[in-house]
C-alpha positions as a Markdown table, in Angstrom:
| # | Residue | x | y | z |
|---|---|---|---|---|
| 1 | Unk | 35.0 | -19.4 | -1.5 |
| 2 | Unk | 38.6 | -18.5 | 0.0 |
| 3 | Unk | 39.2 | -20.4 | 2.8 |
| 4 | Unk | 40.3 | -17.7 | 5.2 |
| 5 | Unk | 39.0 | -19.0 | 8.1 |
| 6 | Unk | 40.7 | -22.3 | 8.8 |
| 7 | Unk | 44.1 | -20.0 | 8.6 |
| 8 | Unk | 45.7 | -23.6 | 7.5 |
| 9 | Unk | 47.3 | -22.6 | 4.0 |
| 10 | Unk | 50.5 | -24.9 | 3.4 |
| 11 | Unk | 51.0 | -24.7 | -0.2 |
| 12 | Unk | 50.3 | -21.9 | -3.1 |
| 13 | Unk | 46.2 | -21.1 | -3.5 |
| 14 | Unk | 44.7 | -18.7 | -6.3 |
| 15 | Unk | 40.9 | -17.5 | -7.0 |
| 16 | Unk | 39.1 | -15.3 | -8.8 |
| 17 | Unk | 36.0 | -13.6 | -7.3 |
| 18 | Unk | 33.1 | -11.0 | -8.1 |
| 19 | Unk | 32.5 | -8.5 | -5.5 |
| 20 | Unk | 34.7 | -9.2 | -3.4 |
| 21 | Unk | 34.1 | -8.6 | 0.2 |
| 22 | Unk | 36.4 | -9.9 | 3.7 |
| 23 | Unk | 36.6 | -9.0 | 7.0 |
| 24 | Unk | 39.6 | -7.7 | 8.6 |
| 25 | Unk | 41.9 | -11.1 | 8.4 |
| 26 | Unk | 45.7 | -12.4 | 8.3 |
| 27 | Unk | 47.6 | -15.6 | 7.4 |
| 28 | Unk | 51.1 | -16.6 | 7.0 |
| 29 | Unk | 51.3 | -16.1 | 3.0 |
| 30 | Unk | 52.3 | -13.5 | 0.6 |
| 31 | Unk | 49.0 | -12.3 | -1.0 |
| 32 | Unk | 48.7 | -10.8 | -4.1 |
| 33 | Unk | 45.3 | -9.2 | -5.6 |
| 34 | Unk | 44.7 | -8.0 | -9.3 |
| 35 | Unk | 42.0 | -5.8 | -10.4 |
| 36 | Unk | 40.7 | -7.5 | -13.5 |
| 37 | Unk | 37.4 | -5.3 | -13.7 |
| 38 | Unk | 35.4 | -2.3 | -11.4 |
| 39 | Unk | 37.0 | -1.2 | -8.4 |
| 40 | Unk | 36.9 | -2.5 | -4.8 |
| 41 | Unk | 37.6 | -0.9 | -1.0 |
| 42 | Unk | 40.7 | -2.9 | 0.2 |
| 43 | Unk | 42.6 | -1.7 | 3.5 |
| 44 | Unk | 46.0 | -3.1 | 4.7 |
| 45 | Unk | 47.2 | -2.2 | 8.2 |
| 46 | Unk | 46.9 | 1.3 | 8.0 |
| 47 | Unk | 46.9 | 1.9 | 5.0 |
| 48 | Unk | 43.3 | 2.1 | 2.2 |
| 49 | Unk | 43.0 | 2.5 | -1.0 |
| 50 | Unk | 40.0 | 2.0 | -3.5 |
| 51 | Unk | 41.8 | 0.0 | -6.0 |
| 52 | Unk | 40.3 | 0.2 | -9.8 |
| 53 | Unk | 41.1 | -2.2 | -12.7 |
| 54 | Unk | 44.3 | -2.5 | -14.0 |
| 55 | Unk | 45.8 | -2.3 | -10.3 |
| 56 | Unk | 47.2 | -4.5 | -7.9 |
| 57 | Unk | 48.5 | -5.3 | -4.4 |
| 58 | Unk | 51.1 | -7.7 | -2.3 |
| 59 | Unk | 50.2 | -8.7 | 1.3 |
| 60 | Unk | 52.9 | -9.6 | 3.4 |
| 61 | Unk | 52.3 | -12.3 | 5.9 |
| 62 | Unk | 51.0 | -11.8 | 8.7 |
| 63 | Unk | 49.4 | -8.1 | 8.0 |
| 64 | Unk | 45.8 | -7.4 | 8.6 |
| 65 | Unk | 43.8 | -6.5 | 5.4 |
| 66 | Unk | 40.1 | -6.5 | 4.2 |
| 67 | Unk | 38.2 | -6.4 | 1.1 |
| 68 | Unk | 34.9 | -4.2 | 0.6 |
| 69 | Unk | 32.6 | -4.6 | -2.1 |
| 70 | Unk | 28.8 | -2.4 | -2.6 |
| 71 | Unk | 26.8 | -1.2 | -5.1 |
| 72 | Unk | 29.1 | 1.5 | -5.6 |
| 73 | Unk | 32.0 | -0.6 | -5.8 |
| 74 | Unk | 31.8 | -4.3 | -8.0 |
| 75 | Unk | 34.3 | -6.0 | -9.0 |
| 76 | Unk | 36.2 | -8.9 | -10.4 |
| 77 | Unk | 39.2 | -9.4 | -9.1 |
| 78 | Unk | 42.1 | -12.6 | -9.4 |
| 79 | Unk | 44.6 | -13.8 | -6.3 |
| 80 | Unk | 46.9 | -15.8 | -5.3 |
| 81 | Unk | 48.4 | -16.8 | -2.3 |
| 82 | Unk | 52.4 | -18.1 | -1.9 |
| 83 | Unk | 53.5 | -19.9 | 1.0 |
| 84 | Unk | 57.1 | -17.7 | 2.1 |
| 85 | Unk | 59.1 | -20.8 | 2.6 |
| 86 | Unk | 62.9 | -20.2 | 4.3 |
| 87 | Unk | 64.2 | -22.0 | 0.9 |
| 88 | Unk | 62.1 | -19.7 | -0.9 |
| 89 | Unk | 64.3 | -16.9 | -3.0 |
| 90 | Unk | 62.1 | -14.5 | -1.5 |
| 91 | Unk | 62.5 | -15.0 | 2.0 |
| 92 | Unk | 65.4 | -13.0 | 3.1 |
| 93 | Unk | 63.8 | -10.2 | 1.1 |
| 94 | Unk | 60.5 | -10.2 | 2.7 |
| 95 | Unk | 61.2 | -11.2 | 6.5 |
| 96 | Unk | 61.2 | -8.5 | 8.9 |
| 97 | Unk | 60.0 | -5.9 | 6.2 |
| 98 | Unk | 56.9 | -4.3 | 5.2 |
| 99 | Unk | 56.7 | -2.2 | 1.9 |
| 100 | Unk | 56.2 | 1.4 | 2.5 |
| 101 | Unk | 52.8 | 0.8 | 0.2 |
| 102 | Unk | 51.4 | -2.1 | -1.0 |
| 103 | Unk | 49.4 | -0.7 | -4.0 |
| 104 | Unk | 50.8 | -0.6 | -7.6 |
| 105 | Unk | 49.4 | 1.3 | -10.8 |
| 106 | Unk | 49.0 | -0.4 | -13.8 |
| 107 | Unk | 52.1 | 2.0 | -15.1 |
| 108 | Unk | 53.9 | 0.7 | -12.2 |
| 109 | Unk | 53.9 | -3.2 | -13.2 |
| 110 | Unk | 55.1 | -5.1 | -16.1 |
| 111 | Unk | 52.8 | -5.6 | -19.0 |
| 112 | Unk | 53.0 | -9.5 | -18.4 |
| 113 | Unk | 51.4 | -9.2 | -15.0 |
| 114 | Unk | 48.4 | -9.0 | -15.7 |
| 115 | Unk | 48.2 | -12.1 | -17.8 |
| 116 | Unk | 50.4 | -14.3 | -15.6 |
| 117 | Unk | 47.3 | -13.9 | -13.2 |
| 118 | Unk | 44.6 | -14.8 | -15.3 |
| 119 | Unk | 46.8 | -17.6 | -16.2 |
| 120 | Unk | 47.7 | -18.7 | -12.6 |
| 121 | Unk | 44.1 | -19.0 | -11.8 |
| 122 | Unk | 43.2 | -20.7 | -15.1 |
| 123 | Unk | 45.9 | -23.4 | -14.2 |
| 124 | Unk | 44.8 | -23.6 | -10.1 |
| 125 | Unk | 41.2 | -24.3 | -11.6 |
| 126 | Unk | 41.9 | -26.5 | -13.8 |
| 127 | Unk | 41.5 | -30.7 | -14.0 |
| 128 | Unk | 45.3 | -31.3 | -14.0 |
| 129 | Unk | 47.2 | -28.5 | -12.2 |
| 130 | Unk | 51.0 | -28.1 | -12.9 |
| 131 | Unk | 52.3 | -26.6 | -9.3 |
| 132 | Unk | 55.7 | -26.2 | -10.7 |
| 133 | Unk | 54.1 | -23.8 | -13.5 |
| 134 | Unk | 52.0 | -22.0 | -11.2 |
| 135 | Unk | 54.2 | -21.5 | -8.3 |
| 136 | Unk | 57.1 | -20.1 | -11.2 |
| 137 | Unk | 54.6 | -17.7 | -12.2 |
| 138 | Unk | 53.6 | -16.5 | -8.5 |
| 139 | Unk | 57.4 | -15.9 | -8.2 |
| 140 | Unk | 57.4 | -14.4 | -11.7 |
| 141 | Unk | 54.9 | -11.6 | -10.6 |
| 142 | Unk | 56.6 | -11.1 | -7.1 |
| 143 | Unk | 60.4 | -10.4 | -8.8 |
| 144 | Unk | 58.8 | -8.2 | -11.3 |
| 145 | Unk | 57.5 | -6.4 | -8.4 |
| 146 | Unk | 60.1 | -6.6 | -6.4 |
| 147 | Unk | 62.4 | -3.2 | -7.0 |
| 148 | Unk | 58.5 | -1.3 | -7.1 |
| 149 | Unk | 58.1 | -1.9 | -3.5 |
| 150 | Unk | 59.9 | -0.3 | -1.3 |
| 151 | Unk | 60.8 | -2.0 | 1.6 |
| 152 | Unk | 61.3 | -0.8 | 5.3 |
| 153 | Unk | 61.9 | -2.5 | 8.5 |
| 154 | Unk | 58.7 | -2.8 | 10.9 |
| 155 | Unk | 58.5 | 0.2 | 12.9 |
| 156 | Unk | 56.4 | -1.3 | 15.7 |
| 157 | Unk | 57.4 | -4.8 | 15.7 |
| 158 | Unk | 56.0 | -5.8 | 19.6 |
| 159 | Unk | 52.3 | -4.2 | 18.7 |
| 160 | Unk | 52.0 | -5.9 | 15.4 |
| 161 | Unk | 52.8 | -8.8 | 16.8 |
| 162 | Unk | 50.1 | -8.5 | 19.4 |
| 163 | Unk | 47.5 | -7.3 | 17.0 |
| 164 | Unk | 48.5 | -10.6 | 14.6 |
| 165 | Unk | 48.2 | -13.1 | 17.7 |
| 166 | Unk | 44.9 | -11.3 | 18.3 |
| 167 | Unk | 43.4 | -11.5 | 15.3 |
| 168 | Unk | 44.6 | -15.2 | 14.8 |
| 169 | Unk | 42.8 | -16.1 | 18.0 |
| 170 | Unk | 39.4 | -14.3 | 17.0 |
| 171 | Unk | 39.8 | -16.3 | 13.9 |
| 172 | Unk | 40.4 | -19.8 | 15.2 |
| 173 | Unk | 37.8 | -19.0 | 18.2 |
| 174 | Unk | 35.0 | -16.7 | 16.9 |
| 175 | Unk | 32.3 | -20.0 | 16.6 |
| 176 | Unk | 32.8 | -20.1 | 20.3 |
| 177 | Unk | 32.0 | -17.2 | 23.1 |
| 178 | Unk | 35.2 | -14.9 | 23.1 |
| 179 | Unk | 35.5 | -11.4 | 24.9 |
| 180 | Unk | 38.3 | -9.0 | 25.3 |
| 181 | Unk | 38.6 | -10.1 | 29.2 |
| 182 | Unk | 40.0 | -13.1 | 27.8 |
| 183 | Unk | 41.6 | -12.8 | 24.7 |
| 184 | Unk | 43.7 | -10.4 | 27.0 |
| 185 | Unk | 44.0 | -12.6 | 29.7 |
| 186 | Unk | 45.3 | -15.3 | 26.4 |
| 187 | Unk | 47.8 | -12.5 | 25.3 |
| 188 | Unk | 49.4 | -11.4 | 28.4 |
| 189 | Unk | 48.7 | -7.8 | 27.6 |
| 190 | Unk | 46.6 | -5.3 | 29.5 |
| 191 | Unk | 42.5 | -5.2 | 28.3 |
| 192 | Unk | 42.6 | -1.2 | 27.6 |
| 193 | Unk | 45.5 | -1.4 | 25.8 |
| 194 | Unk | 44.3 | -4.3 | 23.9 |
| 195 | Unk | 41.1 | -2.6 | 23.1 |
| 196 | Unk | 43.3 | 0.7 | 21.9 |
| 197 | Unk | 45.2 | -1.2 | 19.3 |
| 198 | Unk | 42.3 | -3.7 | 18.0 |
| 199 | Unk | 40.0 | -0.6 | 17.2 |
| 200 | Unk | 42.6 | 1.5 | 15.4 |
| 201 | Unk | 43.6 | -1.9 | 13.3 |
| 202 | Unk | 40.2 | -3.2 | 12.6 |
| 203 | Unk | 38.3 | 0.2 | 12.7 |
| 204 | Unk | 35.3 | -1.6 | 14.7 |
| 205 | Unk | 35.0 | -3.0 | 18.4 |
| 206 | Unk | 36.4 | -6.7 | 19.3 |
| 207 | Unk | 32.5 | -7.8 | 19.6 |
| 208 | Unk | 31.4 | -6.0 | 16.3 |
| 209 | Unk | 34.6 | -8.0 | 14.9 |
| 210 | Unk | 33.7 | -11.4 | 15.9 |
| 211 | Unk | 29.9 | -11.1 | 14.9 |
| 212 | Unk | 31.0 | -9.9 | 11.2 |
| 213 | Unk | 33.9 | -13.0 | 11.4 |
| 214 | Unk | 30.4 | -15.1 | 12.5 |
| 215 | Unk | 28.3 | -13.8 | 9.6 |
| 216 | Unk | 30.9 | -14.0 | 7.1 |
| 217 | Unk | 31.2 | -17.4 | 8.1 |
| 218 | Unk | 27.3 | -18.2 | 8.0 |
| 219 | Unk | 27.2 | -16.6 | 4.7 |
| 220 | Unk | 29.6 | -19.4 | 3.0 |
| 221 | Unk | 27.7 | -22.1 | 5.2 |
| 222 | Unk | 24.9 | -20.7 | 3.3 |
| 223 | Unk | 26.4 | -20.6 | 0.1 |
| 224 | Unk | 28.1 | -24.1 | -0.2 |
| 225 | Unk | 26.1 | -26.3 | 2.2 |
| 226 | Unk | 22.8 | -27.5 | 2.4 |
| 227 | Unk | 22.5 | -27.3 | 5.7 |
| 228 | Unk | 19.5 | -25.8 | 7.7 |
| 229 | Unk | 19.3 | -22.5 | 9.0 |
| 230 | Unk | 19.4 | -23.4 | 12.6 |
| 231 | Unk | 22.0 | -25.8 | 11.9 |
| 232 | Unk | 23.9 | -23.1 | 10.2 |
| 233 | Unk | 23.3 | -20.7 | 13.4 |
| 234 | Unk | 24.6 | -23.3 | 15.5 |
| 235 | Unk | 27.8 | -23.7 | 13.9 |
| 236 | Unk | 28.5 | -20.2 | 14.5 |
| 237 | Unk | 28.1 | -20.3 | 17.8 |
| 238 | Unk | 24.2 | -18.3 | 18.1 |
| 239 | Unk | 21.9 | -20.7 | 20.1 |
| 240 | Unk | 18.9 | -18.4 | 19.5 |
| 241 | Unk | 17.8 | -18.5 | 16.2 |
| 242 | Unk | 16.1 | -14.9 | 16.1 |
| 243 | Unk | 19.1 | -13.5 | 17.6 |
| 244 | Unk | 21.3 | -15.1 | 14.5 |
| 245 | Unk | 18.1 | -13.7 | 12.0 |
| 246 | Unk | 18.4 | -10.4 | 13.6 |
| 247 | Unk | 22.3 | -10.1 | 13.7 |
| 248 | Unk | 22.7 | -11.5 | 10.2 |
| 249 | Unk | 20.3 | -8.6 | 8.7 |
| 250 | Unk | 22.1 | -6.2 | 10.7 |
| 251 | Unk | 25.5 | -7.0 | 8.6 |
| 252 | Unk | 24.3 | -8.2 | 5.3 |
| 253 | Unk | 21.0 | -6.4 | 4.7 |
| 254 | Unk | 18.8 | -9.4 | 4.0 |
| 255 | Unk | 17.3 | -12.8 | 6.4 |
| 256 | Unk | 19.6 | -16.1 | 6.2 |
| 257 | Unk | 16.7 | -17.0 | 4.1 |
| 258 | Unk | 16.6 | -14.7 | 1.9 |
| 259 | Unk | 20.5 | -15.1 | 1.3 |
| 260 | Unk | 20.3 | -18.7 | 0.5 |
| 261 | Unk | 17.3 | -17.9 | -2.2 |
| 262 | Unk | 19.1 | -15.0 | -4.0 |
| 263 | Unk | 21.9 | -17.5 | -4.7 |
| 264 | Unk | 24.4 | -16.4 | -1.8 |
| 265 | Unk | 23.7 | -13.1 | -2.4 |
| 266 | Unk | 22.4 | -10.4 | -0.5 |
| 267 | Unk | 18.9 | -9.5 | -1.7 |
């Protein structure tokens, strides 16, 4: 499971996953995502693309992106994450930019790409990890890529940077009771305004927004603890248990229960 949530990444990180499926989310790392297999919904800022194997994508830091796997859409996908350091060689190059679009075609990227993922993951998995290797080969990937992307300045600096503090402060406050009122009140900013930006970026209301963050995050509860079911609705902040059951089908389809039994899976 990618540790989104805890939004505490220092060093470099890299997965692989099947289906892949995030809500709208941001950290402080260049992200990269390979198609290895199928073809999955991914949206970043504005811009969406239903990516299929073969293709890829870089994430600047601090951009809001999601993944969206279904029936019509599996997957098997490999990431990495790189921490954009000030002594990285990178750094100049990516601060303060955005790349007009972050998707590349398999014609667009050098034929090693696709390997140096696999083998980035295969080395981050591994018993004995050799940072030095993988973190060269993150860098490897991101200079090959470097003269596909093209880069502009941010056009709306101020409202990114509102939208990012936003979402950072759903993310490190959504087991607790949150509302617009005062995430607003947090931000400085006025509520209607808030509310503008939030739904064009995450395409849902701030209330949807936190219940999805809750049930994604009761869904790896589920998945990697044993803990009970209340428990689990607890942690995310639901006191009632039939509210938790009934929100939790709403999103994912299936009951906690029924989750846990099909493996972490919905039903």
């Amino acid at each position: 499971m990618i540790p989104f949530y805890e939004n505490k990444f220092q060093d470099i990180y890299a997965s692989d996953a099947y289906s892949l499926t995030f809500q709208p989310h941001l950290h402080n790392l260049i992200e990269c995502i390979y198609v290895a297999d199928g073809e999955i919904e991914v949206q970043i800022g504005q811009t969406g693309k239903c990516m299929r194997k073969g293709e890829m994508a870089v994430i600047f830091p601090n951009v809001v992106h999601s993944y969206h796997s279904d029936e019509q859409h599996r997957n098997f996908c490999e990431l990495f994450f790189y921490p954009l350091k000030t002594a990285s060689p990178l750094y100049h190059l990516v601060k303060g930019s955005r790349p007009e679009s972050p998707f590349l075609s398999a014609e667009q990227m050098h034929r090693e790409i696709p390997g140096h993922f696999h083998e980035i993951v295969s080395l981050y998995k591994g018993e004995s990890q050799d940072l030095i290797l993988i973190k060269t080969l993150m860098e490897l990937i991101l200079i090959r890529v470097r003269d596909q992307l093209v880069l502009t300045m941010r056009e709306h600096p101020q409202t990114e940077s509102v939208i990012e503090k936003a979402v950072t402060y759903f993310m490190e406050n959504f087991r607790n009771e949150v509302s617009l009122e005062e995430t607003a009140k947090y931000l400085g900013v006025n509520r209607y305004y808030l509310s503008h930006v939030l739904n064009d970026s995450l395409g849902m209301s701030v209330p949807a927004y936190i219940n999805n963050l809750r049930i994604d995050y009761a869904r790896n509860l589920l998945s990697t603890t044993d803990l009970p079911i209340s428990r689990v609705a607890m942690e995310i902040g639901y006191e009632n248990l039939r509210t938790f059951n009934r929100c939790f089908r709403k999103v994912s389809g299936c009951t906690p229960k029924e989750y846990r039994s099909a493996g972490g899976s919905p039903a």
